Amino acid sequence: MTTELRVTRRLIDGAIVVSAAGDVDLTSAPDLESEVQAACAEAQPPGPVVVDLSGVTFLGSIGLSLLVNAQQKCEENSVELRVVATSRAVLRPLEVTRLDEQLRITSSLEEAVAPPATEAS
């Protein structure tokens, strides 16, 4: 039994946040991908694009692929992609594929929308 995917997009402190809740699978991924790709195209530096997967209950390979595509699109536009991942259902596939080493993974939405810390001189 799959859980219907709900996708929303909003602006928080200069970050475009795309939130998903439910299963990211072959049938639902296109909805998430269109919102994420639109966010990557619209974002202006320094504001990041945040993909909030804290409500995701299943992340299939198509979801991993859309994150890679989003990373590439954001890089083309000089915008940082950040991913909120809190559950084992999301973290495990990211770890197994080593995407956790390629993507900026955060443990909360607050952390993801926060501006980068400036280094002391």
XYZ file of C-alpha atoms in Angstrom:
121
model
C 0.000 0.000 0.000
C 1.469 3.334 -1.029
C 0.941 6.626 0.722
C -0.100 9.457 -1.575
C 2.612 12.066 -1.992
C 1.819 15.643 -1.001
C 4.156 18.320 -2.327
C 4.216 21.999 -1.359
C 6.521 24.881 -2.231
C 7.056 28.029 -0.170
C 9.604 30.739 0.569
C 11.243 30.821 4.025
C 13.913 33.414 4.832
C 15.076 33.613 1.217
C 15.132 29.833 0.722
C 12.737 28.096 -1.653
C 11.487 25.091 0.300
C 9.871 22.122 -1.449
C 8.323 19.800 1.127
C 7.164 16.264 0.451
C 5.128 13.896 2.590
C 4.289 10.315 1.666
C 5.944 7.835 -0.698
C 8.348 8.966 -3.427
C 8.025 6.232 -6.034
C 7.697 5.824 -9.790
C 4.137 7.147 -9.891
C 4.541 10.076 -7.500
C 8.068 11.294 -8.262
C 7.125 13.427 -11.307
C 5.085 15.774 -9.074
C 8.019 16.255 -6.718
C 10.530 16.564 -9.544
C 8.560 19.309 -11.319
C 8.380 21.379 -8.120
C 12.064 20.851 -7.298
C 13.221 21.654 -10.836
C 11.064 24.806 -10.868
C 12.548 25.851 -7.525
C 16.092 25.284 -8.833
C 15.330 27.379 -11.916
C 13.745 30.228 -9.918
C 16.196 30.412 -7.011
C 18.607 33.316 -6.853
C 21.914 33.164 -4.977
C 22.532 33.183 -2.089
C 19.116 31.701 -1.263
C 19.279 27.908 -1.292
C 16.740 25.396 -2.538
C 15.670 23.099 0.282
C 14.055 19.737 -0.379
C 12.341 18.797 2.873
C 11.907 15.029 2.953
C 11.120 14.840 6.675
C 7.583 13.652 5.868
C 8.653 11.020 3.327
C 7.872 7.423 4.266
C 9.507 5.725 1.251
C 12.275 6.962 -1.065
C 12.666 4.851 -4.184
C 15.487 4.996 -6.703
C 13.551 7.501 -8.801
C 13.630 9.849 -5.798
C 17.386 9.492 -5.539
C 17.681 10.265 -9.235
C 15.578 13.404 -8.935
C 17.847 14.652 -6.131
C 20.910 14.167 -8.343
C 19.176 16.026 -11.191
C 18.192 18.824 -8.814
C 21.775 19.107 -7.558
C 22.992 19.516 -11.136
C 20.306 22.117 -11.963
C 21.083 24.111 -8.822
C 24.817 24.013 -9.541
C 24.148 25.377 -13.054
C 22.421 28.347 -11.412
C 25.036 28.779 -8.640
C 22.454 27.901 -6.002
C 22.998 25.456 -3.152
C 20.700 22.454 -2.780
C 20.016 21.293 0.777
C 18.065 18.191 1.752
C 16.246 17.664 5.046
C 16.333 13.971 5.909
C 15.264 12.715 9.310
C 13.865 9.206 8.884
C 15.582 5.905 8.210
C 13.327 5.500 5.149
C 15.140 8.477 3.569
C 18.568 8.365 5.192
C 19.262 4.698 4.444
C 18.932 4.962 0.623
C 21.044 8.143 0.686
C 23.747 6.372 2.704
C 23.742 3.142 0.681
C 24.202 5.078 -2.570
C 26.649 7.488 -0.895
C 24.535 10.434 -1.954
C 24.837 11.606 1.639
C 28.449 12.444 0.684
C 27.387 14.375 -2.435
C 24.392 16.299 -1.097
C 24.160 18.676 1.833
C 21.955 16.743 4.259
C 20.482 18.509 7.274
C 18.499 17.149 10.197
C 15.953 19.970 10.404
C 14.233 22.566 8.266
C 15.565 25.290 10.554
C 19.132 24.177 9.875
C 18.475 23.944 6.141
C 17.126 27.503 5.765
C 19.744 29.085 8.024
C 22.317 31.252 6.275
C 25.815 29.785 6.130
C 27.931 30.505 9.173
C 30.580 33.086 8.491
C 34.087 32.129 9.469
C 35.938 34.313 11.930
C 38.936 36.069 10.428
